[in-house]
Coordinates of C-alpha atoms in Angstrom, one line a residue:
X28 CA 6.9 15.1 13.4
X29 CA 5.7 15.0 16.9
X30 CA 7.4 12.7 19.7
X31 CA 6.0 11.2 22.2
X32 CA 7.5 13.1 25.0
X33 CA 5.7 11.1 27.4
X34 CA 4.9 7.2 27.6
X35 CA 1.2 6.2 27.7
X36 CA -0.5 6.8 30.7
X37 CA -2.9 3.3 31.1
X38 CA -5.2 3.8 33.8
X39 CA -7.1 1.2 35.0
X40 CA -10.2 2.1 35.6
X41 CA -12.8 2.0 38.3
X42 CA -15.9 1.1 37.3
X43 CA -19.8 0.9 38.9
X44 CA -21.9 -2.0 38.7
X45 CA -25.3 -0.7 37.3
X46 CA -27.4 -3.3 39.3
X47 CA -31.3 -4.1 40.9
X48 CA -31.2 -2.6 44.1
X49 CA -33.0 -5.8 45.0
X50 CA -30.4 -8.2 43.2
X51 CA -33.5 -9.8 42.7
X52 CA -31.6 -10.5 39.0
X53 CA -28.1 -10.8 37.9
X54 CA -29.0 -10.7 33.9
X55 CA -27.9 -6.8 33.7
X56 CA -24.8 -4.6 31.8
X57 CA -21.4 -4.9 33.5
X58 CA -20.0 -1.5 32.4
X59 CA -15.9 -1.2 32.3
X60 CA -14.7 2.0 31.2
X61 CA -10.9 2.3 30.2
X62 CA -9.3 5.4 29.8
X63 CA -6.1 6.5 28.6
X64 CA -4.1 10.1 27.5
X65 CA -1.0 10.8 25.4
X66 CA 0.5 13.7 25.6
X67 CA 2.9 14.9 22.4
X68 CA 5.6 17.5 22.0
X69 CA 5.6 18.7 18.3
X70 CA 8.5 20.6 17.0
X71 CA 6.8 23.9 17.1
X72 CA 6.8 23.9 20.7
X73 CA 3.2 22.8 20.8
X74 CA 1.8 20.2 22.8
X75 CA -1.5 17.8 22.0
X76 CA -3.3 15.8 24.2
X77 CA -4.8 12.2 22.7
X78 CA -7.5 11.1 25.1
X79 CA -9.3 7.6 24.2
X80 CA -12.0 5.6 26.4
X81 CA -13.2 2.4 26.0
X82 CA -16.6 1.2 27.6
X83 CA -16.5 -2.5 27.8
X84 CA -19.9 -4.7 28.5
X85 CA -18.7 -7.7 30.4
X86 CA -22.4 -8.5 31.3
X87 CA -24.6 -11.0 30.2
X88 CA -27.4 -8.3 28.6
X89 CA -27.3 -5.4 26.3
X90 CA -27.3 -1.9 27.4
X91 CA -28.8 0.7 25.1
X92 CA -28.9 4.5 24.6
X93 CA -25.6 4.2 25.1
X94 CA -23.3 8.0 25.9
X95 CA -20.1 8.8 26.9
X96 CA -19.3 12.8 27.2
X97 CA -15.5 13.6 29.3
X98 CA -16.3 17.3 30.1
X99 CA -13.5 18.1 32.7
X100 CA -11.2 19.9 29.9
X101 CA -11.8 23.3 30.6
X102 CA -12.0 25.5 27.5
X103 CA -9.8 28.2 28.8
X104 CA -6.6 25.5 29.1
X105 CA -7.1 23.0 25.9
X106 CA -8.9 23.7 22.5
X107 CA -10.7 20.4 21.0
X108 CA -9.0 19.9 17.8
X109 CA -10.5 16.6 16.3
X110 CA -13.8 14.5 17.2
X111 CA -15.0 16.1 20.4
X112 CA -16.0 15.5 24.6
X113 CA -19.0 13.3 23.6
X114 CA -20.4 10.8 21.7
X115 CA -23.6 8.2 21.9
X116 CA -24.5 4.8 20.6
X117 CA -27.2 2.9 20.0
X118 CA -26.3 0.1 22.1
X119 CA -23.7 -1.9 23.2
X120 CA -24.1 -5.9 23.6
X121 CA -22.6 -8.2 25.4
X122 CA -19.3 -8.9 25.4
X123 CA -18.9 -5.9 23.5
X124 CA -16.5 -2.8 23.2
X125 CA -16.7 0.9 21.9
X126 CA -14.1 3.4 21.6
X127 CA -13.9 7.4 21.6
X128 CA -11.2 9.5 20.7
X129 CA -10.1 12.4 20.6
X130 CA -7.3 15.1 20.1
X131 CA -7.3 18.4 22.3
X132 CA -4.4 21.6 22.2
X133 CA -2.7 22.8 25.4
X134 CA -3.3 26.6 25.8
X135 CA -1.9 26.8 29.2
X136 CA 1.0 25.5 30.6
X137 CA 0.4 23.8 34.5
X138 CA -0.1 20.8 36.3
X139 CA -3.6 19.8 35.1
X140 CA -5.8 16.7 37.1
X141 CA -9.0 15.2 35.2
X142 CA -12.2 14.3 36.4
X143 CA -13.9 11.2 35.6
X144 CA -15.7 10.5 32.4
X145 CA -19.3 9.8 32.6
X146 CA -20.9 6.9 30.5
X147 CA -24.9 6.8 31.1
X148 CA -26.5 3.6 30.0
X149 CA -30.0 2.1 29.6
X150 CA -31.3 -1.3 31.0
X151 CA -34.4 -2.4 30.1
X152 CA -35.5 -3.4 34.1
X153 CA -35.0 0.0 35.2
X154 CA -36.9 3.0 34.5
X155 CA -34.1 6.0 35.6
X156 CA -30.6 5.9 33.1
X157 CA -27.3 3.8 34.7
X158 CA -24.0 5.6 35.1
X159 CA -20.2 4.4 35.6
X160 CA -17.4 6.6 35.5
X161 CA -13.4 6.1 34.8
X162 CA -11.2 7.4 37.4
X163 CA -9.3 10.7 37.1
X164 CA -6.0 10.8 35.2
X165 CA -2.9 11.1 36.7
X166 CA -1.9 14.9 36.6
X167 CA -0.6 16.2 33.9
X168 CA 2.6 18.5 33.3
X169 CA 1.7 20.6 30.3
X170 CA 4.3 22.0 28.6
X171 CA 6.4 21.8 31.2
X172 CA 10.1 23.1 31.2
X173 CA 11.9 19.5 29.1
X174 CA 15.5 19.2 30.4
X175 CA 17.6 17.2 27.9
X176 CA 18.6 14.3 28.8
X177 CA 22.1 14.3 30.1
X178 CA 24.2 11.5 28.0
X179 CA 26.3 10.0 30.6
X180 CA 29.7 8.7 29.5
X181 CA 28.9 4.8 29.3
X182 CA 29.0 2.4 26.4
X183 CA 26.0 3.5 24.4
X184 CA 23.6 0.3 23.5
X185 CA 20.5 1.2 21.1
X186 CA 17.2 0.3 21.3
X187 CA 17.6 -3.2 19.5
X188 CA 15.1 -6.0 19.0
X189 CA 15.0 -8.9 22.3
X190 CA 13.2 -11.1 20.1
X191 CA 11.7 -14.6 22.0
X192 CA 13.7 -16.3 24.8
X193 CA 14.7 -19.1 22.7
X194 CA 16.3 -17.3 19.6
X195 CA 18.2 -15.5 22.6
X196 CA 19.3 -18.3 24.3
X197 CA 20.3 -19.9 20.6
X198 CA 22.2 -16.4 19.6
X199 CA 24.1 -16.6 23.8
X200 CA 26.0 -20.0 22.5
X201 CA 27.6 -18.2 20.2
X202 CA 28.7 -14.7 21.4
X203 CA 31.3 -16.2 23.8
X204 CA 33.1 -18.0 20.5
X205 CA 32.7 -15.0 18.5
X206 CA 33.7 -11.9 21.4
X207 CA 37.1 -14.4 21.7
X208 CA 37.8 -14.9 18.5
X209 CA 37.2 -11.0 18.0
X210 CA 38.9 -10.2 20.5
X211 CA 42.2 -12.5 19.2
X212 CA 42.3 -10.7 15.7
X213 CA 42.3 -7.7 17.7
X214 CA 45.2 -8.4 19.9
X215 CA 46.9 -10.2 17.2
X216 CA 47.1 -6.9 15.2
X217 CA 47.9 -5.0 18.2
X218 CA 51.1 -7.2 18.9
X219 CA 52.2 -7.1 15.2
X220 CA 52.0 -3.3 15.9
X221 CA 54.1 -3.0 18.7
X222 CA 56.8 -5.4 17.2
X223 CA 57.0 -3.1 14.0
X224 CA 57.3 0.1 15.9
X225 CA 60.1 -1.5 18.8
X226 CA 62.2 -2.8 15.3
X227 CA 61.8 1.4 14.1
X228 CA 62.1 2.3 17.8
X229 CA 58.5 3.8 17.7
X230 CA 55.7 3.9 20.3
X231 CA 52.8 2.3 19.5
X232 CA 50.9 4.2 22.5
X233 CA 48.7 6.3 19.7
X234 CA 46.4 3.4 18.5
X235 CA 42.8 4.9 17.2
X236 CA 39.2 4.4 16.1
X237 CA 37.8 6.5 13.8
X238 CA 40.3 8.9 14.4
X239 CA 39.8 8.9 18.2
X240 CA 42.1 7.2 21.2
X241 CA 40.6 3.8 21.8
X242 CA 39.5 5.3 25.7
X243 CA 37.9 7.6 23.7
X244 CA 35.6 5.8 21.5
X245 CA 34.6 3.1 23.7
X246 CA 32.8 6.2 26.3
X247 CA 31.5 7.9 23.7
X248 CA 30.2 5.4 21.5
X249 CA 27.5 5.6 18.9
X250 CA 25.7 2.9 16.7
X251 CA 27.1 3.0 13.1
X252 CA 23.7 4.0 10.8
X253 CA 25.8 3.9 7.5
X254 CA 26.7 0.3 8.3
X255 CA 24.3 -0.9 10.3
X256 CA 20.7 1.2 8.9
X257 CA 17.8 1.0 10.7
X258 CA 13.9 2.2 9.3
X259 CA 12.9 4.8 11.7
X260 CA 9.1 4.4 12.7
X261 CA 7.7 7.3 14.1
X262 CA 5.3 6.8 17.6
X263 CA 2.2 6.0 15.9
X264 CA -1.5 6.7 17.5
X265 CA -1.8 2.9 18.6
X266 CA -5.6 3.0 19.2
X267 CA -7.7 0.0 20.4
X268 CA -6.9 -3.4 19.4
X269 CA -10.0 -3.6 17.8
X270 CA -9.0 -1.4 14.9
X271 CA -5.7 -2.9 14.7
X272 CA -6.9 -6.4 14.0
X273 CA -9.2 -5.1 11.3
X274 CA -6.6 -2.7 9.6
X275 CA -3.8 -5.6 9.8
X276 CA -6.5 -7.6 7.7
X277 CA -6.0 -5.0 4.8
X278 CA -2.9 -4.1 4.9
X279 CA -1.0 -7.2 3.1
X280 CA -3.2 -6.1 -0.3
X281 CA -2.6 -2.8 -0.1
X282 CA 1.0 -3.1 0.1
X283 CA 0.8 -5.7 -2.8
X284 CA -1.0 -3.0 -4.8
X285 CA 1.4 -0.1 -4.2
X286 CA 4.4 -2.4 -4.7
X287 CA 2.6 -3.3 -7.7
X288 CA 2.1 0.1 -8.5
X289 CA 5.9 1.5 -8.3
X290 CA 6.8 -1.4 -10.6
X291 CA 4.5 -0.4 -13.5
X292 CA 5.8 3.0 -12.8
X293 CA 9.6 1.3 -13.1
X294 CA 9.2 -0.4 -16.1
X295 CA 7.4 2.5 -18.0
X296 CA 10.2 4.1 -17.5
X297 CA 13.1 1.5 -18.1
X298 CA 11.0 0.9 -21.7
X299 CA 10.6 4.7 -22.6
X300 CA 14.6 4.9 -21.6
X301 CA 15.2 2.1 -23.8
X302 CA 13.3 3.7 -26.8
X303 CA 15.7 7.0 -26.5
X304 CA 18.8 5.1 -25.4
X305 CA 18.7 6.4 -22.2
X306 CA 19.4 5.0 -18.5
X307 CA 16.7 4.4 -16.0
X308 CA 19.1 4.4 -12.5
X309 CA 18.9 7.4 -11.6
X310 CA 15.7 7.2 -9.9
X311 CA 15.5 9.4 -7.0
X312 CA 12.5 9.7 -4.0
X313 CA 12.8 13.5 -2.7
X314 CA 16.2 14.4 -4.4
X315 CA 18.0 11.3 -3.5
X316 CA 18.8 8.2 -5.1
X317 CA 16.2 5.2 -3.7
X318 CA 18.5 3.4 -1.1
X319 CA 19.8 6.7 0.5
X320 CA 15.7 7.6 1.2
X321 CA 15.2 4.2 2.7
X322 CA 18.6 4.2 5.1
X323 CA 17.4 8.0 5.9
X324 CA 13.8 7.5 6.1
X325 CA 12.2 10.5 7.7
X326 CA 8.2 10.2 8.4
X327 CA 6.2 12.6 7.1
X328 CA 4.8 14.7 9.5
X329 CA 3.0 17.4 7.2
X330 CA 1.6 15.2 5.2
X331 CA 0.8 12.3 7.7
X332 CA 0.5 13.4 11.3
X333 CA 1.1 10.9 13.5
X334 CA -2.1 11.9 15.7
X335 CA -4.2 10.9 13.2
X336 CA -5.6 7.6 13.3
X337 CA -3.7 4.6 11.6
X338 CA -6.3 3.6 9.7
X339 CA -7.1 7.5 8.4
X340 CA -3.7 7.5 7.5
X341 CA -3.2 4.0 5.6
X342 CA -6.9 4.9 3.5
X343 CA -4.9 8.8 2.7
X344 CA -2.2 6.4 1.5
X345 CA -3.6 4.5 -0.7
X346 CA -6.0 6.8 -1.9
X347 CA -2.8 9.0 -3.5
X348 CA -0.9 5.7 -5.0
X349 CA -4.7 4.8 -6.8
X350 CA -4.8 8.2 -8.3
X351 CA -1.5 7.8 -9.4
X352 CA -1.9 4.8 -10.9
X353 CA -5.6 6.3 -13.0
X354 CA -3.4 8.7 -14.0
X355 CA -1.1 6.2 -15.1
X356 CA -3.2 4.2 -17.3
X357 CA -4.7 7.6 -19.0
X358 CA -1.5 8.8 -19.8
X359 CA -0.4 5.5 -21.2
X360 CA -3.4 4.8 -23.2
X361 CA -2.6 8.2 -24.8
X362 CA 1.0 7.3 -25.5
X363 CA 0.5 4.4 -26.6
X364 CA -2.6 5.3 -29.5
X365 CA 0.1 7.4 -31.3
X366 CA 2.4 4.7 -31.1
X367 CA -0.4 2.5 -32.8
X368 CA -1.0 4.4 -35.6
X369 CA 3.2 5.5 -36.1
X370 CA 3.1 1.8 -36.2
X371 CA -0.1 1.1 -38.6
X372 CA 1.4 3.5 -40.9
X373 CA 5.5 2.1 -41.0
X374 CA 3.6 -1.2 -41.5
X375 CA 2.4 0.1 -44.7
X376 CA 4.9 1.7 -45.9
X377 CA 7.7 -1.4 -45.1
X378 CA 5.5 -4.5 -45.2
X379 CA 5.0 -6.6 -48.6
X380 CA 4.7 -5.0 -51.7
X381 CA 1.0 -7.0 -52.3
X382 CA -0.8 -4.8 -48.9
X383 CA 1.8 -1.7 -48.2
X384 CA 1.3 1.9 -49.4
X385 CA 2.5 2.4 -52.6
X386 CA 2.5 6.6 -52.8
X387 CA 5.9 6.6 -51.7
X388 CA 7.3 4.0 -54.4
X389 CA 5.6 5.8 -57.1
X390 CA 7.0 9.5 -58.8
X391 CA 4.7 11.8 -60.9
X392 CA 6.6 10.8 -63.8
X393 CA 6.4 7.1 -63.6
X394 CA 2.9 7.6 -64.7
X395 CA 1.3 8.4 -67.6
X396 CA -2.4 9.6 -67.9
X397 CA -4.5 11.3 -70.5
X398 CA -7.9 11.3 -72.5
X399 CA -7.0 7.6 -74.3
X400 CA -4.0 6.2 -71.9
X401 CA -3.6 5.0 -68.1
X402 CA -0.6 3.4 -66.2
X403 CA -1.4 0.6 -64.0
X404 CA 0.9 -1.3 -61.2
X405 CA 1.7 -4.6 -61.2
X406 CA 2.8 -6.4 -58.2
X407 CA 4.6 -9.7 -60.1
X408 CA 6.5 -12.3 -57.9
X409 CA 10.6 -12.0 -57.5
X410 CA 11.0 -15.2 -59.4
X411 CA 8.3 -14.4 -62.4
X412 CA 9.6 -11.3 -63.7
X413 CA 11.3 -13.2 -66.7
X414 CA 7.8 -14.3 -67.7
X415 CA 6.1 -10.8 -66.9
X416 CA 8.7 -8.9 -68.9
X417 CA 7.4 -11.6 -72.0
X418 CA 3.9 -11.5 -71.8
X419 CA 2.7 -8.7 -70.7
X420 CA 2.4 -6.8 -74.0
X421 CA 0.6 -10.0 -75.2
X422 CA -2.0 -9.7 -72.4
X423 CA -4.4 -7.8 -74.5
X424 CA -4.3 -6.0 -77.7
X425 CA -3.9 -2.2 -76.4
X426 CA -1.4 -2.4 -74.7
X427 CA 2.4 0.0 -75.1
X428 CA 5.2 -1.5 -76.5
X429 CA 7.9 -2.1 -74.3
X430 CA 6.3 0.9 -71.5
X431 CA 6.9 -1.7 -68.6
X432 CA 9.4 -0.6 -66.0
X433 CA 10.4 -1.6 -62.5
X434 CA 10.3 0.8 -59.7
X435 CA 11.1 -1.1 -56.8
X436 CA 11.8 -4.6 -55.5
X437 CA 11.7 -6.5 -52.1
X438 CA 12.1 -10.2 -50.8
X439 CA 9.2 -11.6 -52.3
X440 CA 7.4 -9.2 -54.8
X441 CA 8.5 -6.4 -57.7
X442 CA 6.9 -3.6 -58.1
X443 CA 6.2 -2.9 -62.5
X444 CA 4.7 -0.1 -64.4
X445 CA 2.4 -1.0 -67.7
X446 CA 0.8 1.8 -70.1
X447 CA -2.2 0.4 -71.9
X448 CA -5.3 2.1 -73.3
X449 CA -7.7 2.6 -70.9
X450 CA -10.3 0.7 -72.7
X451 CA -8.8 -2.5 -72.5
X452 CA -7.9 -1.8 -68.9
X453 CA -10.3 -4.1 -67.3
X454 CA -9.3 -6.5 -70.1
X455 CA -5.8 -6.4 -68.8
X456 CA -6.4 -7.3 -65.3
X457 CA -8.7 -10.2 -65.9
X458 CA -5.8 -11.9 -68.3
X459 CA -3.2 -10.5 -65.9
X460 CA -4.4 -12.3 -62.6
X461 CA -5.3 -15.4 -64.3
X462 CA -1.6 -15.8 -65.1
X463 CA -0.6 -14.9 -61.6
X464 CA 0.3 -11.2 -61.4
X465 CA -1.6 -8.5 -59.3
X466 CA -2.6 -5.4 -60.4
X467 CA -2.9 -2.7 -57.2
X468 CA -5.5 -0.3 -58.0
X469 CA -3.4 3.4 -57.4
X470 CA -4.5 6.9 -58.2
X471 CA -1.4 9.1 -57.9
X472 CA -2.0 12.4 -55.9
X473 CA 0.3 15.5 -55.0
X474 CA -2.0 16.5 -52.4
X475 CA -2.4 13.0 -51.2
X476 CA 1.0 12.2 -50.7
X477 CA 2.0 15.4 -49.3
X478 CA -1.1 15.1 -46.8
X479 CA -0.1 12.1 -45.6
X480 CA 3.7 13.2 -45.6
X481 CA 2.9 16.1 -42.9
X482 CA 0.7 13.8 -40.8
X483 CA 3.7 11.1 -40.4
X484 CA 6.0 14.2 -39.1
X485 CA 3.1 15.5 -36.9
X486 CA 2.6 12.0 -35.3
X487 CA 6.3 11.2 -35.1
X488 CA 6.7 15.0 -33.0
X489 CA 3.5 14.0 -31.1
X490 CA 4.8 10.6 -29.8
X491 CA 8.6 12.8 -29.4
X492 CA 6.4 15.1 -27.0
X493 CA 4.3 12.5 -25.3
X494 CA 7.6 10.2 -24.6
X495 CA 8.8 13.5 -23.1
X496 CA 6.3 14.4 -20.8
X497 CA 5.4 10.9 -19.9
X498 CA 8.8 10.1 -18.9
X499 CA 9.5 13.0 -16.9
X500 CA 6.1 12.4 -15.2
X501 CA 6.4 9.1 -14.5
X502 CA 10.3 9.5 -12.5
X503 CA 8.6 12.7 -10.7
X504 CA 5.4 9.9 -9.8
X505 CA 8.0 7.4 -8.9
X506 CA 9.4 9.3 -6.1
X507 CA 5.9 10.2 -4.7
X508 CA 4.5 6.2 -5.1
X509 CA 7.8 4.5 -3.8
X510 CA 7.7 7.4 -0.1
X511 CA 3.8 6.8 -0.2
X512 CA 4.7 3.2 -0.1
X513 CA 7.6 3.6 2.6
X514 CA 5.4 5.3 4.7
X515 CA 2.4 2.5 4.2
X516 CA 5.3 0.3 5.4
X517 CA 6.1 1.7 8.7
X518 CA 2.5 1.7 9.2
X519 CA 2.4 -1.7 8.5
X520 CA 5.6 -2.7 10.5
X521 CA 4.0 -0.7 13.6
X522 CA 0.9 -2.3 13.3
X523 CA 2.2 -5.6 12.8
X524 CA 4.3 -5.6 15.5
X525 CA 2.3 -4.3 18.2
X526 CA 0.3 -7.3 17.7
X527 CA 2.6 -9.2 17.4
X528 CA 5.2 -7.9 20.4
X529 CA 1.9 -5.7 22.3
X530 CA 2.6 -2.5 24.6
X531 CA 4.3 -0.4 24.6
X532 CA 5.7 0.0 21.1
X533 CA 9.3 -1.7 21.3
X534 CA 10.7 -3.1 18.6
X535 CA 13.6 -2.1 15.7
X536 CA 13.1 -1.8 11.8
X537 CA 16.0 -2.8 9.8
X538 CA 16.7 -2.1 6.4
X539 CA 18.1 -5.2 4.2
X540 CA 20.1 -4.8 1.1
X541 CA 20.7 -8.5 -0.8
X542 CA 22.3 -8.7 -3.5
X543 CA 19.6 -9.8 -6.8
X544 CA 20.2 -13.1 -7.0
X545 CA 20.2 -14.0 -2.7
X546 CA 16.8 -11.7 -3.0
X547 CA 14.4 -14.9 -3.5
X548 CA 16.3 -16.4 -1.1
X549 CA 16.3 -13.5 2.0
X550 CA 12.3 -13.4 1.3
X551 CA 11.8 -17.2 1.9
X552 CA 13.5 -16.8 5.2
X553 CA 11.8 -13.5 6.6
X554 CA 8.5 -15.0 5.3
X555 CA 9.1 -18.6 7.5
X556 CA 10.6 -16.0 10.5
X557 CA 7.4 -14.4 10.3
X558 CA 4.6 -16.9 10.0
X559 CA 2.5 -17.4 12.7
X560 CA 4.4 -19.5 14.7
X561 CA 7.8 -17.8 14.7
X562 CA 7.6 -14.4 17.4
X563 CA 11.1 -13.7 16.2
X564 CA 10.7 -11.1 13.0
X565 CA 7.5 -9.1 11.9
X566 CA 8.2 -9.0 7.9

């Protein structure tokens, strides 16, 4: 991750004013050109230069054939690495801004000064091309000897957020009260020490923090992360405000989409768990369990260098979540068809005895077929078997003596055998279903049976080994949606905050934990601390 090893250098710019030499008119381009460098340390060694200009037209006319080229990086010290020196417009209207950046490598280490950057610029009035320039930068100590900074032995105080002058003047009232009554517990403990140890004859000289003399811990002091956890944000390319305003537009539904995304992700596999009587909370994000990754967050250097535009790195973002989430749906889709058909065929084979399969129910040797004889199946309500087991012999004239028999039996229906001669057969179920009973045409088959036998074990094993895969998938998916998400946040937060708090970047993320049920509850007050009348807390 690179960081900033240097604080913006904002130079405010010189400009020319591209006028009539007569003044004879004052409708003409007022060019303003802004330029501005940051220079980064990455943790190779290397060092990058980010050099951005903005032309401003705070005229009352358009200028056109509008180009900008910044040609005083010689080739032998820096190596363009993104964009490049020049670039031209069409126009640029009133009132209007463009913006140039780009990203160069130090070859040479040295004290390097810039020249100007050249804009030339057409007016319609004037025959020859207008010029304005930006002033030089301040010189610049490329990679330049950094001597740590020397921690002096004070009471360390981070980097925390000011907020607005009224929620500090609200939070002063109450420091006094709460430092004294602090304080109090404090000394209260202390005397209850000493009066044990004088009873035992002790010295209670050896007090400690953390295992250190009190002297001790109060000069070398250090913010408690585990406790107190704070979301580290990397320095961020800042850009114009331009681009911030229209990325800050976006970014709202695109963190709605990749929170939405890790929860479909969740649930999948909290339900494929649930089918195999397993536990979903062991969800990790790069090896570790979720809340250790947020309390540690590291950015992402390799996959999202911070000199690349915000708005290049928000679209890389969400561009990985949506293809995660096609995935998704295709591996689903496929999931869930062979969990259709396992669940069109147990249908069959457990539903009512009038629509289920019967192959199952039925043995080779509950049927009887030849040249002159057929069995048929009889489907006869629970509470008619009395009068099935009476009349069905009567039904026709061809039918076998006492040849009924029940094979099986459910809440509603019973399942009866009848050998008749297969003449009469059509005879038999005309007179059967006029006196209520259901015959269920069935053609017993070996081959059948055992067919359909194999494909119920091949589509159990094929759900087995898509519940497998999809599972193991979707935890490894997890862990890449929920950083791609943490790192959309800090984008967001940056953003966010800039606008809302401006330059230089200043600010400190926090990481809050509430407990399930305060969790409605914690949102409805960072969302009213963060509406557009409250300066206090960027959420």
């Amino acid at each position: 991750m690179a960081d900033s090893i240097s604080k913006t250098l904002i130079l405010f710019v010189l400009f020319l004013l591209c006028c009539s030499n007569s003044h004879a008119s004052s409708d003409v381009p007022f060019i303003v050109t802004h330029k501005k460098v940051n220079l980064n340390r990455l943790k190779s060694g290397a060092e990058t230069v980010s050099v951005t200009i903005d032309i401003y037209n705070q005229g009352s006319s358009t200028a056109y054939d509008v180009s900008l080229l910044d040609d005083s990086w010689p080739n032998d010290a820096f190596n363009v690495i993104s964009d490049s020196i020049s670039k031209s417009w069409e126009k640029l209207d009133a009132g209007g801004i463009l913006s140039h950046t780009f990203d160069l490598e130090v070859k040479t280490k040295g004290v390097f000064s810039s020249k100007p950057a050249v804009v030339k610029f057409r007016v319609p009035t004037k025959a020859a091309l207008q010029e304005a320039y930006s002033t030089p930068i301040l010189p610049l100590d490329v990679l330049a000897d950094r001597t740590p900074e020397k921690k002096l032995e004070w009471f360390n105080i981070p980097n925390l957020r000011v907020g607005t002058l009224d929620s500090l003047l609200s939070l002063s009232d109450d420091l006094a009260k709460s430092n004294n009554f602090m304080e109090g517990v404090s000394h209260k403990i202390r005397r209850q020490i000493e009066e044990l140890e004088r009873v035992s004859g002790g010295d209670s000289g050896g007090l400690t923090v953390d295992g250190v003399p009190v002297d001790s811990y109060l000069t070398r002091f250090v913010w408690d992360e585990a406790k107190y956890p704070t979301f580290n944000i990397p320095n961020l390319r800042v850009g114009t405000l331009d681009s911030l305003l229209s990325l800050s537009d976006d970014l709202a539904k695109s963190n709605n989409f990749m929170e939405g995304v890790s929860h479909k992700i969740r649930r999948q596999i909290e339900e494929l768990e649930r089918v195999s009587g397993g536990d979903s909370g062991g969800l990790t994000v790069d090896g570790v369990p979720v809340d250790s990754y947020l309390t540690r967050f590291v950015w992402d250097e390799a996959k999202y260098p911070t000199v690349s535009p915000l708005k290049e790195i928000v679209d890389g973002i969400h561009g990985q979540v949506a293809k995660i989430e096609d995935d998704l749906k295709v591996r689903v889709s496929e999931y869930n068809n062979i969990r259709s058909q396992l669940n069109a065929i147990n249908r069959k084979q457990t539903g009512s005895l009038a629509v289920r399969d019967l192959s199952n129910l039925v043995k080779p040797e509950d049927i009887v077929t030849s040249e002159h004889l057929t069995t048929l199946l009889a489907i006869v309500s629970k509470y008619s078997q009395k009068d099935w087991l009476s009349s069905y012999e009567t039904l026709t004239s061809y039918v076998v003596p006492r040849s009924s028999k029940k094979l099986f039996e459910d809440n509603e229906y019973a399942l009866y055998t009848v050998t008749l001669f297969n003449r009469d057969a059509d005879n038999f179920r005309t007179s059967a279903r006029e006196k209520g009973f259901q015959i269920r045409d069935f053609e017993f088959s070996p081959e059948t049976h055992e067919s359909r036998k194999q494909e119920l074990e091949k589509l159990v094993q094929d759900q087995e080994s898509l519940r497998g895969s999809l599972l193991q998938w979707c935890y490894t998916s997890y862990g890449e949606v929920f950083s791609s998400w943490m790192h959309f946040c800090a984008v967001r937060l940056f953003t966010e905050s800039i606008l809302r708090y401006g330059l230089p970047p200043s600010f400190l993320a926090s990481v809050l934990a509430p407990s399930t049920k305060a969790e409605k509850k914690v949102r409805s007050i960072l969302e009213g601390l963060s509406d557009s009348t409250n300066r206090q807390v960027a959420y």
